[in-house]
Each structure stands twice: as C-alpha cells, then as structure tokens.
Amino acid sequence: MRKTMLALRMAPAAGLLLAAQTGGAIAADCAAAAAAVVRSTGGELLSAVPTQDGSSCQVTVIIPANNGNMPRKITRTVPAS
C-alpha cells in the first residue's frame, strides 16, 4: 500500500491540522474521532493520527486555562469511527 501524506483542515481560525500517513478512509475516520474528542473536552485540536494498526486514532487537544489553572495538553486513543 502506497503511503501518502494527507492533511485536513479541522479548525480554520486556529490553523490546526489533522494529519494521517495512510489512505483517505483512515483520515476520515480520525477526523470523526477528533471531532468527538474536541466536543467532549471543549479543547482545541492539535493533532489526530491513526495508530500503527489503523484501528484507532491518537487525538491530542489543548484544554484552555480556567479557574486560575494552566492550559493542559491531553492525548486520547479512541477507536476510529
């Protein structure tokens, strides 16, 4: 299978990218997974990449600062949609 670099713009105002190193189907799966993590955390997407086996995605988001706390970066591994 030929590997290509595919980037989908997820948040145009913030200039954040979703990148995948496999075909378009897995990139679309990670886009849906990333959207779900962003919705559930209220954070801003940093990256979403498929795992080596392609069955899940590693999604990294920044959680904004609140109540005097510093912003946090979290990474979740979620099933590809």
mmCIF file of N, CA, C and O in Angstrom:
data_model
loop_
_atom_site.group_PDB
_atom_site.id
_atom_site.type_symbol
_atom_site.label_atom_id
_atom_site.label_comp_id
_atom_site.label_asym_id
_atom_site.label_seq_id
_atom_site.Cartn_x
_atom_site.Cartn_y
_atom_site.Cartn_z
ATOM 1 N N MET A 1 0.836 -1.172 0.000
ATOM 2 C CA MET A 1 0.000 0.000 0.000
ATOM 3 C C MET A 1 0.886 1.242 0.000
ATOM 4 O O MET A 1 1.792 1.376 0.788
ATOM 5 N N ARG A 2 0.612 2.132 -0.910
ATOM 6 C CA ARG A 2 1.391 3.351 -1.031
ATOM 7 C C ARG A 2 0.953 4.351 0.034
ATOM 8 O O ARG A 2 -0.219 4.649 0.189
ATOM 9 N N LYS A 3 1.912 4.860 0.783
ATOM 10 C CA LYS A 3 1.591 5.826 1.842
ATOM 11 C C LYS A 3 1.704 7.237 1.305
ATOM 12 O O LYS A 3 2.605 7.574 0.585
ATOM 13 N N THR A 4 0.755 8.049 1.658
ATOM 14 C CA THR A 4 0.758 9.452 1.264
ATOM 15 C C THR A 4 0.489 10.311 2.479
ATOM 16 O O THR A 4 -0.031 9.853 3.484
ATOM 17 N N MET A 5 0.855 11.561 2.371
ATOM 18 C CA MET A 5 0.580 12.495 3.467
ATOM 19 C C MET A 5 -0.695 13.234 3.128
ATOM 20 O O MET A 5 -0.835 13.804 2.064
ATOM 21 N N LEU A 6 -1.655 13.190 4.017
ATOM 22 C CA LEU A 6 -2.946 13.827 3.797
ATOM 23 C C LEU A 6 -3.227 14.749 4.966
ATOM 24 O O LEU A 6 -3.107 14.357 6.117
ATOM 25 N N ALA A 7 -3.571 15.981 4.678
ATOM 26 C CA ALA A 7 -3.887 16.922 5.766
ATOM 27 C C ALA A 7 -5.273 17.502 5.534
ATOM 28 O O ALA A 7 -5.602 17.918 4.442
ATOM 29 N N LEU A 8 -6.091 17.485 6.557
ATOM 30 C CA LEU A 8 -7.437 18.049 6.507
ATOM 31 C C LEU A 8 -7.513 19.197 7.499
ATOM 32 O O LEU A 8 -7.167 19.038 8.653
ATOM 33 N N ARG A 9 -7.985 20.331 7.056
ATOM 34 C CA ARG A 9 -8.095 21.468 7.972
ATOM 35 C C ARG A 9 -9.327 21.264 8.847
ATOM 36 O O ARG A 9 -10.419 21.121 8.353
ATOM 37 N N MET A 10 -9.120 21.221 10.169
ATOM 38 C CA MET A 10 -10.207 20.984 11.115
ATOM 39 C C MET A 10 -10.712 22.287 11.750
ATOM 40 O O MET A 10 -11.875 22.417 12.047
ATOM 41 N N ALA A 11 -9.829 23.211 12.009
ATOM 42 C CA ALA A 11 -10.228 24.457 12.670
ATOM 43 C C ALA A 11 -9.556 25.616 11.952
ATOM 44 O O ALA A 11 -8.484 26.047 12.327
ATOM 45 N N PRO A 12 -10.166 26.139 10.886
ATOM 46 C CA PRO A 12 -9.523 27.163 10.067
ATOM 47 C C PRO A 12 -9.074 28.392 10.860
ATOM 48 O O PRO A 12 -8.000 28.912 10.605
ATOM 49 N N ALA A 13 -9.848 28.825 11.817
ATOM 50 C CA ALA A 13 -9.482 30.038 12.558
ATOM 51 C C ALA A 13 -8.214 29.827 13.370
ATOM 52 O O ALA A 13 -7.402 30.729 13.503
ATOM 53 N N ALA A 14 -8.028 28.643 13.896
ATOM 54 C CA ALA A 14 -6.847 28.366 14.713
ATOM 55 C C ALA A 14 -5.702 27.823 13.886
ATOM 56 O O ALA A 14 -4.588 27.696 14.385
ATOM 57 N N GLY A 15 -5.962 27.462 12.626
ATOM 58 C CA GLY A 15 -4.904 26.937 11.771
ATOM 59 C C GLY A 15 -4.423 25.571 12.198
ATOM 60 O O GLY A 15 -3.263 25.243 12.025
ATOM 61 N N LEU A 16 -5.300 24.760 12.756
ATOM 62 C CA LEU A 16 -4.910 23.444 13.235
ATOM 63 C C LEU A 16 -5.117 22.412 12.143
ATOM 64 O O LEU A 16 -6.039 22.496 11.355
ATOM 65 N N LEU A 17 -4.248 21.419 12.103
ATOM 66 C CA LEU A 17 -4.319 20.410 11.063
ATOM 67 C C LEU A 17 -4.538 19.028 11.636
ATOM 68 O O LEU A 17 -4.083 18.707 12.717
ATOM 69 N N LEU A 18 -5.210 18.219 10.850
ATOM 70 C CA LEU A 18 -5.359 16.797 11.137
ATOM 71 C C LEU A 18 -4.533 16.087 10.085
ATOM 72 O O LEU A 18 -4.755 16.264 8.906
ATOM 73 N N ALA A 19 -3.564 15.288 10.497
ATOM 74 C CA ALA A 19 -2.684 14.643 9.524
ATOM 75 C C ALA A 19 -2.744 13.137 9.679
ATOM 76 O O ALA A 19 -2.865 12.612 10.773
ATOM 77 N N ALA A 20 -2.644 12.449 8.553
ATOM 78 C CA ALA A 20 -2.616 10.990 8.552
ATOM 79 C C ALA A 20 -1.618 10.530 7.520
ATOM 80 O O ALA A 20 -1.439 11.169 6.495
ATOM 81 N N GLN A 21 -0.952 9.402 7.768
ATOM 82 C CA GLN A 21 0.032 8.898 6.835
ATOM 83 C C GLN A 21 -0.475 7.691 6.070
ATOM 84 O O GLN A 21 0.304 6.940 5.528
ATOM 85 N N THR A 22 -1.770 7.504 6.016
ATOM 86 C CA THR A 22 -2.344 6.402 5.271
ATOM 87 C C THR A 22 -3.422 6.942 4.359
ATOM 88 O O THR A 22 -3.564 8.139 4.220
ATOM 89 N N GLY A 23 -4.193 6.063 3.772
ATOM 90 C CA GLY A 23 -5.201 6.455 2.792
ATOM 91 C C GLY A 23 -6.300 7.323 3.352
ATOM 92 O O GLY A 23 -6.430 7.532 4.546
ATOM 93 N N GLY A 24 -7.146 7.849 2.460
ATOM 94 C CA GLY A 24 -8.213 8.763 2.814
ATOM 95 C C GLY A 24 -9.239 8.199 3.765
ATOM 96 O O GLY A 24 -9.803 8.920 4.569
ATOM 97 N N ALA A 25 -9.517 6.894 3.711
ATOM 98 C CA ALA A 25 -10.543 6.302 4.582
ATOM 99 C C ALA A 25 -10.153 6.428 6.048
ATOM 100 O O ALA A 25 -10.973 6.795 6.881
ATOM 101 N N ILE A 26 -8.910 6.147 6.378
ATOM 102 C CA ILE A 26 -8.482 6.245 7.773
ATOM 103 C C ILE A 26 -8.427 7.703 8.202
ATOM 104 O O ILE A 26 -8.769 8.034 9.322
ATOM 105 N N ALA A 27 -8.032 8.598 7.305
ATOM 106 C CA ALA A 27 -8.014 10.023 7.647
ATOM 107 C C ALA A 27 -9.419 10.490 8.006
ATOM 108 O O ALA A 27 -9.604 11.224 8.965
ATOM 109 N N ALA A 28 -10.416 10.053 7.255
ATOM 110 C CA ALA A 28 -11.796 10.428 7.559
ATOM 111 C C ALA A 28 -12.219 9.845 8.896
ATOM 112 O O ALA A 28 -12.912 10.485 9.675
ATOM 113 N N ASP A 29 -11.802 8.622 9.198
ATOM 114 C CA ASP A 29 -12.117 8.006 10.480
ATOM 115 C C ASP A 29 -11.523 8.824 11.620
ATOM 116 O O ASP A 29 -12.166 9.025 12.635
ATOM 117 N N CYS A 30 -10.286 9.277 11.472
ATOM 118 C CA CYS A 30 -9.658 10.064 12.526
ATOM 119 C C CYS A 30 -10.281 11.457 12.623
ATOM 120 O O CYS A 30 -10.308 12.033 13.705
ATOM 121 N N ALA A 31 -10.782 11.978 11.539
ATOM 122 C CA ALA A 31 -11.443 13.285 11.587
ATOM 123 C C ALA A 31 -12.683 13.202 12.470
ATOM 124 O O ALA A 31 -12.925 14.085 13.299
ATOM 125 N N ALA A 32 -13.458 12.140 12.317
ATOM 126 C CA ALA A 32 -14.656 11.969 13.147
ATOM 127 C C ALA A 32 -14.273 11.733 14.605
ATOM 128 O O ALA A 32 -14.902 12.276 15.518
ATOM 129 N N ALA A 33 -13.239 10.934 14.837
ATOM 130 C CA ALA A 33 -12.773 10.670 16.200
ATOM 131 C C ALA A 33 -12.273 11.958 16.852
ATOM 132 O O ALA A 33 -12.565 12.230 18.020
ATOM 133 N N ALA A 34 -11.535 12.763 16.092
ATOM 134 C CA ALA A 34 -11.015 14.027 16.615
ATOM 135 C C ALA A 34 -12.152 14.972 16.967
ATOM 136 O O ALA A 34 -12.125 15.610 18.024
ATOM 137 N N ALA A 35 -13.152 15.040 16.109
ATOM 138 C CA ALA A 35 -14.299 15.919 16.377
ATOM 139 C C ALA A 35 -15.009 15.507 17.661
ATOM 140 O O ALA A 35 -15.421 16.360 18.452
ATOM 141 N N ALA A 36 -15.127 14.209 17.891
ATOM 142 C CA ALA A 36 -15.786 13.718 19.104
ATOM 143 C C ALA A 36 -14.983 14.096 20.352
ATOM 144 O O ALA A 36 -15.559 14.509 21.366
ATOM 145 N N VAL A 37 -13.658 13.968 20.300
ATOM 146 C CA VAL A 37 -12.822 14.314 21.460
ATOM 147 C C VAL A 37 -12.885 15.815 21.721
ATOM 148 O O VAL A 37 -13.006 16.246 22.871
ATOM 149 N N VAL A 38 -12.833 16.617 20.664
ATOM 150 C CA VAL A 38 -12.914 18.075 20.836
ATOM 151 C C VAL A 38 -14.249 18.455 21.468
ATOM 152 O O VAL A 38 -14.297 19.269 22.394
ATOM 153 N N ARG A 39 -15.345 17.845 20.995
ATOM 154 C CA ARG A 39 -16.668 18.123 21.576
ATOM 155 C C ARG A 39 -16.724 17.739 23.054
ATOM 156 O O ARG A 39 -17.247 18.477 23.875
ATOM 157 N N SER A 40 -16.178 16.563 23.389
ATOM 158 C CA SER A 40 -16.304 16.076 24.768
ATOM 159 C C SER A 40 -15.402 16.818 25.751
ATOM 160 O O SER A 40 -15.714 16.886 26.933
ATOM 161 N N THR A 41 -14.283 17.366 25.274
ATOM 162 C CA THR A 41 -13.352 18.036 26.178
ATOM 163 C C THR A 41 -13.473 19.553 26.165
ATOM 164 O O THR A 41 -13.031 20.213 27.091
ATOM 165 N N GLY A 42 -14.039 20.095 25.082
ATOM 166 C CA GLY A 42 -14.083 21.545 24.936
ATOM 167 C C GLY A 42 -12.735 22.131 24.592
ATOM 168 O O GLY A 42 -12.534 23.334 24.666
ATOM 169 N N GLY A 43 -11.793 21.287 24.198
ATOM 170 C CA GLY A 43 -10.447 21.735 23.867
ATOM 171 C C GLY A 43 -10.293 22.126 22.411
ATOM 172 O O GLY A 43 -11.262 22.151 21.655
ATOM 173 N N GLU A 44 -9.053 22.427 22.036
ATOM 174 C CA GLU A 44 -8.703 22.767 20.665
ATOM 175 C C GLU A 44 -7.810 21.660 20.110
ATOM 176 O O GLU A 44 -6.846 21.253 20.752
ATOM 177 N N LEU A 45 -8.100 21.199 18.920
ATOM 178 C CA LEU A 45 -7.373 20.097 18.304
ATOM 179 C C LEU A 45 -5.943 20.491 17.957
ATOM 180 O O LEU A 45 -5.710 21.527 17.342
ATOM 181 N N LEU A 46 -4.988 19.660 18.373
ATOM 182 C CA LEU A 46 -3.597 19.820 17.962
ATOM 183 C C LEU A 46 -3.260 18.828 16.862
ATOM 184 O O LEU A 46 -2.658 19.187 15.856
ATOM 185 N N SER A 47 -3.623 17.544 17.076
ATOM 186 C CA SER A 47 -3.335 16.535 16.061
ATOM 187 C C SER A 47 -4.236 15.329 16.252
ATOM 188 O O SER A 47 -4.765 15.100 17.336
ATOM 189 N N ALA A 48 -4.380 14.584 15.165
ATOM 190 C CA ALA A 48 -5.119 13.329 15.194
ATOM 191 C C ALA A 48 -4.471 12.420 14.158
ATOM 192 O O ALA A 48 -4.488 12.738 12.968
ATOM 193 N N VAL A 49 -3.873 11.346 14.617
ATOM 194 C CA VAL A 49 -3.176 10.429 13.710
ATOM 195 C C VAL A 49 -3.614 8.998 13.989
ATOM 196 O O VAL A 49 -3.881 8.632 15.132
ATOM 197 N N PRO A 50 -3.689 8.183 12.937
ATOM 198 C CA PRO A 50 -4.070 6.786 13.150
ATOM 199 C C PRO A 50 -2.937 6.034 13.850
ATOM 200 O O PRO A 50 -1.761 6.352 13.671
ATOM 201 N N THR A 51 -3.304 5.040 14.652
ATOM 202 C CA THR A 51 -2.294 4.183 15.260
ATOM 203 C C THR A 51 -1.717 3.282 14.182
ATOM 204 O O THR A 51 -2.232 3.202 13.068
ATOM 205 N N GLN A 52 -0.644 2.596 14.515
ATOM 206 C CA GLN A 52 0.055 1.750 13.549
ATOM 207 C C GLN A 52 -0.874 0.725 12.892
ATOM 208 O O GLN A 52 -0.795 0.492 11.696
ATOM 209 N N ASP A 53 -1.764 0.128 13.672
ATOM 210 C CA ASP A 53 -2.655 -0.899 13.117
ATOM 211 C C ASP A 53 -3.887 -0.308 12.430
ATOM 212 O O ASP A 53 -4.642 -1.026 11.781
ATOM 213 N N GLY A 54 -4.111 0.995 12.553
ATOM 214 C CA GLY A 54 -5.213 1.656 11.872
ATOM 215 C C GLY A 54 -6.571 1.471 12.518
ATOM 216 O O GLY A 54 -7.566 1.956 11.995
ATOM 217 N N SER A 55 -6.640 0.803 13.658
ATOM 218 C CA SER A 55 -7.942 0.556 14.288
ATOM 219 C C SER A 55 -8.368 1.680 15.224
ATOM 220 O O SER A 55 -9.521 1.742 15.639
ATOM 221 N N SER A 56 -7.446 2.560 15.575
ATOM 222 C CA SER A 56 -7.783 3.662 16.464
ATOM 223 C C SER A 56 -6.960 4.892 16.089
ATOM 224 O O SER A 56 -6.083 4.829 15.234
ATOM 225 N N CYS A 57 -7.267 6.005 16.751
ATOM 226 C CA CYS A 57 -6.597 7.275 16.467
ATOM 227 C C CYS A 57 -6.086 7.877 17.767
ATOM 228 O O CYS A 57 -6.757 7.802 18.789
ATOM 229 N N GLN A 58 -4.906 8.481 17.700
ATOM 230 C CA GLN A 58 -4.389 9.233 18.838
ATOM 231 C C GLN A 58 -4.730 10.695 18.589
ATOM 232 O O GLN A 58 -4.255 11.304 17.630
ATOM 233 N N VAL A 59 -5.552 11.246 19.477
ATOM 234 C CA VAL A 59 -6.032 12.617 19.337
ATOM 235 C C VAL A 59 -5.451 13.441 20.473
ATOM 236 O O VAL A 59 -5.591 13.088 21.644
ATOM 237 N N THR A 60 -4.785 14.547 20.116
ATOM 238 C CA THR A 60 -4.195 15.437 21.114
ATOM 239 C C THR A 60 -4.908 16.780 21.051
ATOM 240 O O THR A 60 -5.076 17.353 19.970
ATOM 241 N N VAL A 61 -5.344 17.257 22.213
ATOM 242 C CA VAL A 61 -6.047 18.538 22.311
ATOM 243 C C VAL A 61 -5.448 19.376 23.433
ATOM 244 O O VAL A 61 -4.827 18.849 24.355
ATOM 245 N N ILE A 62 -5.628 20.682 23.331
ATOM 246 C CA ILE A 62 -5.262 21.626 24.393
ATOM 247 C C ILE A 62 -6.554 22.038 25.081
ATOM 248 O O ILE A 62 -7.496 22.488 24.427
ATOM 249 N N ILE A 63 -6.596 21.854 26.388
ATOM 250 C CA ILE A 63 -7.738 22.285 27.191
ATOM 251 C C ILE A 63 -7.424 23.696 27.678
ATOM 252 O O ILE A 63 -6.400 23.911 28.334
ATOM 253 N N PRO A 64 -8.278 24.686 27.371
ATOM 254 C CA PRO A 64 -7.998 26.067 27.767
ATOM 255 C C PRO A 64 -7.878 26.229 29.286
ATOM 256 O O PRO A 64 -8.447 25.460 30.054
ATOM 257 N N ALA A 65 -7.143 27.253 29.676
ATOM 258 C CA ALA A 65 -6.990 27.583 31.094
ATOM 259 C C ALA A 65 -8.322 28.051 31.654
ATOM 260 O O ALA A 65 -9.114 28.678 30.959
ATOM 261 N N ASN A 66 -8.580 27.679 32.918
ATOM 262 C CA ASN A 66 -9.763 28.197 33.607
ATOM 263 C C ASN A 66 -9.541 28.121 35.106
ATOM 264 O O ASN A 66 -8.703 27.374 35.584
ATOM 265 N N ASN A 67 -10.234 28.940 35.853
ATOM 266 C CA ASN A 67 -10.145 28.965 37.319
ATOM 267 C C ASN A 67 -8.708 29.080 37.816
ATOM 268 O O ASN A 67 -8.330 28.464 38.804
ATOM 269 N N GLY A 68 -7.889 29.841 37.111
ATOM 270 C CA GLY A 68 -6.510 30.038 37.541
ATOM 271 C C GLY A 68 -5.566 28.898 37.189
ATOM 272 O O GLY A 68 -4.391 28.957 37.514
ATOM 273 N N ASN A 69 -6.073 27.846 36.555
ATOM 274 C CA ASN A 69 -5.222 26.723 36.159
ATOM 275 C C ASN A 69 -4.581 26.996 34.811
ATOM 276 O O ASN A 69 -5.120 27.719 33.982
ATOM 277 N N MET A 70 -3.427 26.382 34.576
ATOM 278 C CA MET A 70 -2.728 26.471 33.296
ATOM 279 C C MET A 70 -3.471 25.650 32.246
ATOM 280 O O MET A 70 -4.176 24.705 32.591
ATOM 281 N N PRO A 71 -3.302 25.987 30.952
ATOM 282 C CA PRO A 71 -3.863 25.126 29.907
ATOM 283 C C PRO A 71 -3.228 23.739 30.007
ATOM 284 O O PRO A 71 -2.091 23.590 30.463
ATOM 285 N N ARG A 72 -3.975 22.711 29.588
ATOM 286 C CA ARG A 72 -3.459 21.337 29.640
ATOM 287 C C ARG A 72 -3.472 20.729 28.250
ATOM 288 O O ARG A 72 -4.358 21.004 27.454
ATOM 289 N N LYS A 73 -2.500 19.884 27.992
ATOM 290 C CA LYS A 73 -2.478 19.119 26.749
ATOM 291 C C LYS A 73 -2.793 17.678 27.116
ATOM 292 O O LYS A 73 -2.154 17.117 28.004
ATOM 293 N N ILE A 74 -3.785 17.111 26.444
ATOM 294 C CA ILE A 74 -4.122 15.706 26.700
ATOM 295 C C ILE A 74 -4.124 14.941 25.382
ATOM 296 O O ILE A 74 -4.394 15.496 24.328
ATOM 297 N N THR A 75 -3.784 13.670 25.478
ATOM 298 C CA THR A 75 -3.824 12.783 24.323
ATOM 299 C C THR A 75 -4.713 11.609 24.665
ATOM 300 O O THR A 75 -4.548 10.992 25.723
ATOM 301 N N ARG A 76 -5.673 11.334 23.790
ATOM 302 C CA ARG A 76 -6.572 10.192 23.977
ATOM 303 C C ARG A 76 -6.466 9.282 22.778
ATOM 304 O O ARG A 76 -6.396 9.743 21.635
ATOM 305 N N THR A 77 -6.476 7.988 23.049
ATOM 306 C CA THR A 77 -6.547 6.992 21.979
ATOM 307 C C THR A 77 -7.995 6.530 21.920
ATOM 308 O O THR A 77 -8.521 6.025 22.895
ATOM 309 N N VAL A 78 -8.618 6.767 20.763
ATOM 310 C CA VAL A 78 -10.032 6.445 20.594
ATOM 311 C C VAL A 78 -10.210 5.585 19.357
ATOM 312 O O VAL A 78 -9.417 5.657 18.416
ATOM 313 N N PRO A 79 -11.242 4.734 19.351
ATOM 314 C CA PRO A 79 -11.492 3.896 18.171
ATOM 315 C C PRO A 79 -11.762 4.760 16.936
ATOM 316 O O PRO A 79 -12.404 5.815 17.051
ATOM 317 N N ALA A 80 -11.261 4.330 15.806
ATOM 318 C CA ALA A 80 -11.559 5.038 14.558
ATOM 319 C C ALA A 80 -13.043 4.868 14.261
ATOM 320 O O ALA A 80 -13.606 3.797 14.478
ATOM 321 N N SER A 81 -13.679 5.919 13.831
ATOM 322 C CA SER A 81 -15.128 5.887 13.581
ATOM 323 C C SER A 81 -15.446 5.240 12.257
ATOM 324 O O SER A 81 -14.798 5.394 11.298
#
